[in-house]
Short mmCIF file of C-alpha atoms in Angstrom, two decimals:
data_model
loop_
_atom_site.label_atom_id
_atom_site.label_comp_id
_atom_site.label_asym_id
_atom_site.label_seq_id
_atom_site.Cartn_x
_atom_site.Cartn_y
_atom_site.Cartn_z
CA MET A 1 2.01 -72.22 -107.38
CA LYS A 2 2.74 -71.43 -103.67
CA GLN A 3 5.09 -72.25 -101.64
CA MET A 4 4.50 -74.42 -98.66
CA ASN A 5 5.12 -73.30 -95.27
CA ILE A 6 6.40 -76.53 -93.58
CA THR A 7 8.00 -76.73 -90.05
CA LYS A 8 9.51 -79.55 -88.35
CA VAL A 9 9.05 -80.60 -84.47
CA THR A 10 10.44 -82.94 -82.87
CA ILE A 11 9.31 -84.02 -79.67
CA VAL A 12 11.20 -85.71 -77.12
CA ARG A 13 9.76 -87.32 -73.66
CA HIS A 14 11.95 -86.66 -70.20
CA GLY A 15 14.17 -88.87 -69.22
CA GLU A 16 13.54 -91.79 -65.94
CA THR A 17 13.06 -90.14 -62.95
CA GLU A 18 12.94 -91.39 -59.81
CA TRP A 19 8.98 -91.32 -59.26
CA ASN A 20 8.58 -92.68 -62.91
CA ARG A 21 10.63 -96.01 -61.61
CA LEU A 22 8.21 -95.63 -58.87
CA GLY A 23 5.18 -95.22 -60.10
CA LYS A 24 4.35 -92.52 -58.67
CA HIS A 25 2.57 -89.13 -60.26
CA GLN A 26 4.64 -86.62 -61.22
CA GLY A 27 2.60 -84.59 -62.41
CA GLN A 28 4.11 -80.52 -62.38
CA LEU A 29 6.03 -81.52 -59.32
CA ASP A 30 9.19 -82.32 -59.95
CA SER A 31 12.06 -85.29 -59.29
CA PRO A 32 15.28 -85.85 -60.67
CA LEU A 33 16.42 -88.25 -63.38
CA THR A 34 17.73 -91.58 -62.19
CA GLN A 35 21.43 -92.27 -64.45
CA VAL A 36 19.09 -94.24 -66.53
CA GLY A 37 17.12 -91.05 -67.33
CA ILE A 38 20.25 -89.27 -67.71
CA ASN A 39 21.93 -92.17 -70.44
CA GLN A 40 18.35 -91.75 -72.02
CA ALA A 41 18.52 -88.17 -72.89
CA LYS A 42 22.63 -89.03 -73.61
CA ALA A 43 22.07 -91.38 -76.12
CA VAL A 44 18.70 -89.14 -77.69
CA ALA A 45 21.73 -86.34 -77.79
CA VAL A 46 23.57 -89.22 -80.13
CA ASN A 47 21.26 -90.15 -82.30
CA LEU A 48 20.14 -86.72 -83.14
CA LYS A 49 23.53 -85.15 -83.97
CA GLY A 50 23.66 -83.82 -87.13
CA GLU A 51 20.11 -82.78 -88.01
CA PRO A 52 19.16 -79.44 -87.92
CA PHE A 53 17.46 -78.12 -85.37
CA ASP A 54 17.68 -74.70 -84.81
CA PHE A 55 17.01 -74.64 -81.37
CA ILE A 56 15.95 -76.86 -77.96
CA LEU A 57 11.86 -75.64 -76.90
CA SER A 58 11.12 -77.39 -73.51
CA SER A 59 9.27 -77.58 -70.72
CA ASP A 60 10.56 -75.65 -67.73
CA LEU A 61 10.44 -78.28 -65.13
CA MET A 62 12.82 -79.74 -63.78
CA ARG A 63 12.75 -83.42 -65.33
CA ALA A 64 12.58 -81.58 -68.73
CA ARG A 65 14.93 -79.35 -68.01
CA HIS A 66 17.78 -81.69 -67.20
CA THR A 67 16.68 -83.80 -70.29
CA ALA A 68 17.22 -80.81 -72.51
CA GLU A 69 20.21 -79.87 -70.78
CA ILE A 70 22.43 -82.84 -72.01
CA ILE A 71 20.71 -82.49 -75.69
CA ALA A 72 21.66 -79.25 -75.30
CA GLN A 73 25.44 -79.54 -74.46
CA GLU A 74 25.74 -82.15 -76.96
CA LEU A 75 24.36 -80.80 -79.86
CA HIS A 76 25.61 -77.02 -78.72
CA LEU A 77 21.79 -75.89 -78.85
CA GLU A 78 20.17 -73.65 -77.29
CA VAL A 79 16.87 -74.48 -74.63
CA ARG A 80 14.30 -71.85 -74.40
CA LEU A 81 11.99 -73.08 -72.03
CA ASP A 82 8.41 -73.01 -72.19
CA PRO A 83 5.69 -73.05 -69.48
CA ARG A 84 2.87 -73.63 -71.90
CA LEU A 85 4.30 -77.30 -72.65
CA ARG A 86 4.26 -78.61 -68.34
CA GLU A 87 3.06 -81.87 -67.74
CA ARG A 88 -0.90 -81.61 -66.35
CA GLN A 89 -1.68 -79.90 -62.87
CA LEU A 90 -2.68 -82.85 -60.94
CA GLY A 91 -3.10 -81.37 -57.89
CA VAL A 92 -3.35 -83.57 -54.69
CA ALA A 93 -2.83 -86.79 -56.93
CA GLN A 94 0.75 -86.22 -56.63
CA GLY A 95 3.57 -87.56 -55.35
CA LEU A 96 1.00 -90.90 -55.35
CA THR A 97 0.84 -94.31 -56.69
CA ARG A 98 -2.38 -94.51 -58.29
CA ALA A 99 -2.96 -96.54 -55.16
CA GLU A 100 -2.45 -94.27 -52.73
CA LEU A 101 -4.89 -91.90 -55.02
CA SER A 102 -7.69 -94.83 -54.51
CA GLU A 103 -6.93 -95.23 -51.11
CA ARG A 104 -7.00 -91.73 -50.05
CA TYR A 105 -9.34 -90.04 -52.26
CA PRO A 106 -11.32 -92.74 -53.60
CA GLU A 107 -13.77 -90.30 -55.11
CA VAL A 108 -11.00 -87.91 -57.01
CA TYR A 109 -9.65 -91.53 -58.01
CA GLN A 110 -13.21 -92.73 -59.89
CA LYS A 111 -13.19 -89.19 -61.38
CA TYR A 112 -10.01 -88.74 -62.29
CA PHE A 113 -10.15 -92.40 -64.41
CA SER A 114 -13.46 -91.28 -65.87
CA ASP A 115 -14.81 -88.10 -66.57
CA LEU A 116 -12.93 -85.26 -69.08
CA ASP A 117 -14.16 -82.47 -67.07
CA PHE A 118 -13.32 -83.12 -63.71
CA LYS A 119 -11.34 -80.73 -62.47
CA ILE A 120 -8.57 -82.69 -59.74
CA PRO A 121 -8.33 -80.59 -56.52
CA GLY A 122 -5.59 -78.39 -57.05
CA GLY A 123 -5.47 -79.86 -60.57
CA GLU A 124 -6.34 -79.09 -64.23
CA SER A 125 -9.27 -81.24 -65.68
CA VAL A 126 -8.37 -83.46 -69.28
CA ARG A 127 -10.07 -80.97 -70.78
CA GLU A 128 -7.88 -77.79 -69.95
CA CYS A 129 -5.62 -79.52 -69.93
CA ASP A 130 -6.17 -80.84 -73.78
CA CYS A 131 -6.90 -77.18 -74.68
CA ARG A 132 -3.33 -75.16 -73.52
CA VAL A 133 -1.45 -78.26 -75.81
CA GLY A 134 -3.58 -77.21 -78.60
CA ALA A 135 -4.01 -73.37 -77.79
CA TRP A 136 0.64 -74.69 -78.01
CA MET A 137 0.11 -76.34 -80.77
CA SER A 138 -1.78 -73.45 -83.27
CA ALA A 139 0.59 -70.91 -82.17
CA LEU A 140 4.38 -73.14 -82.81
CA ALA A 141 3.81 -72.15 -86.44
CA LEU A 142 3.02 -68.54 -86.79
CA GLU A 143 5.86 -67.80 -83.79
CA TYR A 144 8.34 -70.22 -85.60
CA PRO A 145 7.28 -70.89 -89.93
CA GLU A 146 10.04 -72.71 -91.33
CA HIS A 147 11.76 -74.10 -88.76
CA ARG A 148 13.79 -77.04 -87.14
CA LEU A 149 12.69 -77.46 -83.95
CA LEU A 150 13.69 -79.79 -81.09
CA VAL A 151 10.70 -79.93 -77.68
CA VAL A 152 11.47 -81.76 -74.76
CA THR A 153 7.97 -82.65 -73.01
CA HIS A 154 5.72 -85.62 -71.21
CA GLY A 155 4.02 -88.44 -71.49
CA LEU A 156 0.51 -86.65 -70.76
CA ILE A 157 1.31 -83.39 -73.01
CA LEU A 158 2.71 -85.77 -76.28
CA SER A 159 -0.45 -88.10 -75.63
CA TYR A 160 -2.23 -85.39 -76.71
CA ILE A 161 -0.08 -83.93 -78.95
CA LEU A 162 -1.52 -87.71 -80.73
CA LYS A 163 -4.60 -87.43 -80.95
CA ARG A 164 -5.46 -84.32 -82.12
CA VAL A 165 -2.73 -84.39 -85.14
CA LEU A 166 -4.55 -87.94 -85.74
CA GLY A 167 -7.87 -87.08 -84.46
CA LEU A 168 -8.92 -89.89 -81.63
CA PRO A 169 -11.38 -88.74 -79.48
CA LEU A 170 -10.30 -87.43 -76.13
CA ALA A 171 -11.60 -90.02 -74.31
CA SER A 172 -10.40 -92.70 -76.28
CA HIS A 173 -8.29 -95.45 -74.10
CA ARG A 174 -4.46 -95.29 -75.31
CA LYS A 175 -3.71 -97.64 -76.93
CA PHE A 176 -0.02 -96.55 -78.15
CA SER A 177 2.83 -96.51 -76.28
CA LEU A 178 4.70 -93.53 -74.33
CA PHE A 179 8.08 -94.53 -73.25
CA ASN A 180 11.07 -92.38 -71.35
CA ALA A 181 12.90 -89.82 -73.90
CA SER A 182 11.31 -91.77 -77.34
CA ILE A 183 11.57 -89.46 -79.88
CA ASN A 184 8.27 -88.26 -82.30
CA ARG A 185 8.55 -86.44 -85.31
CA PHE A 186 5.72 -84.10 -86.73
CA SER A 187 5.14 -81.35 -89.18
CA ILE A 188 3.00 -78.62 -89.49
CA ARG A 189 2.39 -77.71 -92.77
CA ASP A 190 0.36 -74.64 -93.92
CA GLY A 191 -0.45 -74.38 -89.83
CA GLU A 192 -2.21 -78.69 -90.02
CA TRP A 193 -0.06 -80.75 -88.05
CA PHE A 194 1.17 -84.30 -89.37
CA LEU A 195 2.21 -87.20 -87.81
CA ASP A 196 5.60 -88.08 -89.80
CA SER A 197 6.48 -91.26 -86.60
CA TRP A 198 6.39 -92.33 -83.51
CA GLY A 199 7.90 -93.84 -80.70
CA GLU A 200 11.49 -94.35 -82.33
CA LEU A 201 14.08 -94.92 -79.41
CA ALA A 202 17.61 -93.77 -79.27
CA LYS A 203 19.60 -97.53 -79.86
CA ASN A 204 23.25 -97.02 -77.76
CA LEU A 205 23.48 -96.45 -74.17
CA GLY A 206 21.37 -98.44 -72.91
CA HIS A 207 18.66 -96.58 -73.82
CA LEU A 208 17.09 -100.02 -74.65
CA ASP A 209 17.33 -101.16 -70.69
CA GLU A 210 14.46 -100.31 -69.61
CA LEU A 211 11.58 -98.79 -70.56
CA ARG A 212 9.22 -96.56 -68.62
CA LEU A 213 5.44 -95.79 -69.70
CA ASP A 214 3.88 -92.37 -68.52
CA GLU A 215 1.90 -92.28 -65.19
#
């Protein structure tokens, strides 16, 4: 009997940032982790301690990288940066709240939430970003066969990953949580992704005190 090739992938969303707290779209701009976000990253590290990860793959954006570095210090792991894990490029929406986007760019606001192929000025469309995520997912098992990987990325990227794994339409309304520093586990078995668990929250260091959803 052929032995199944299995790669274990644990994906963590970055900790809370200043712009998360203010409700601003971040995209590929950055704002620093809040003290809550730092504590969330520490809580994740404590909860994952003892699990046999090979290394951490992280988005190269500051908020993800800082989260990964906090976890890496506790778990004594190498951090490898991967720009394919960056958040969706949101162009003119970056740095704005929903209300500000609606007021300054009403036409952009309308299409931003309704058209998968709308390329926001200076940014990516939903479909473009989803295709980037899909290409990363397809390549991962080939690049790291039979590894145990810890990945740090962003809310929208996690959303696209889950929809692909569960076969949900890209346009479907999200009916799942995307909390900061949530822990989400997947297996890749002979190239096919499976969901093992979703939305685990660390149970120490105040991780449950304040929970933020993605923008």
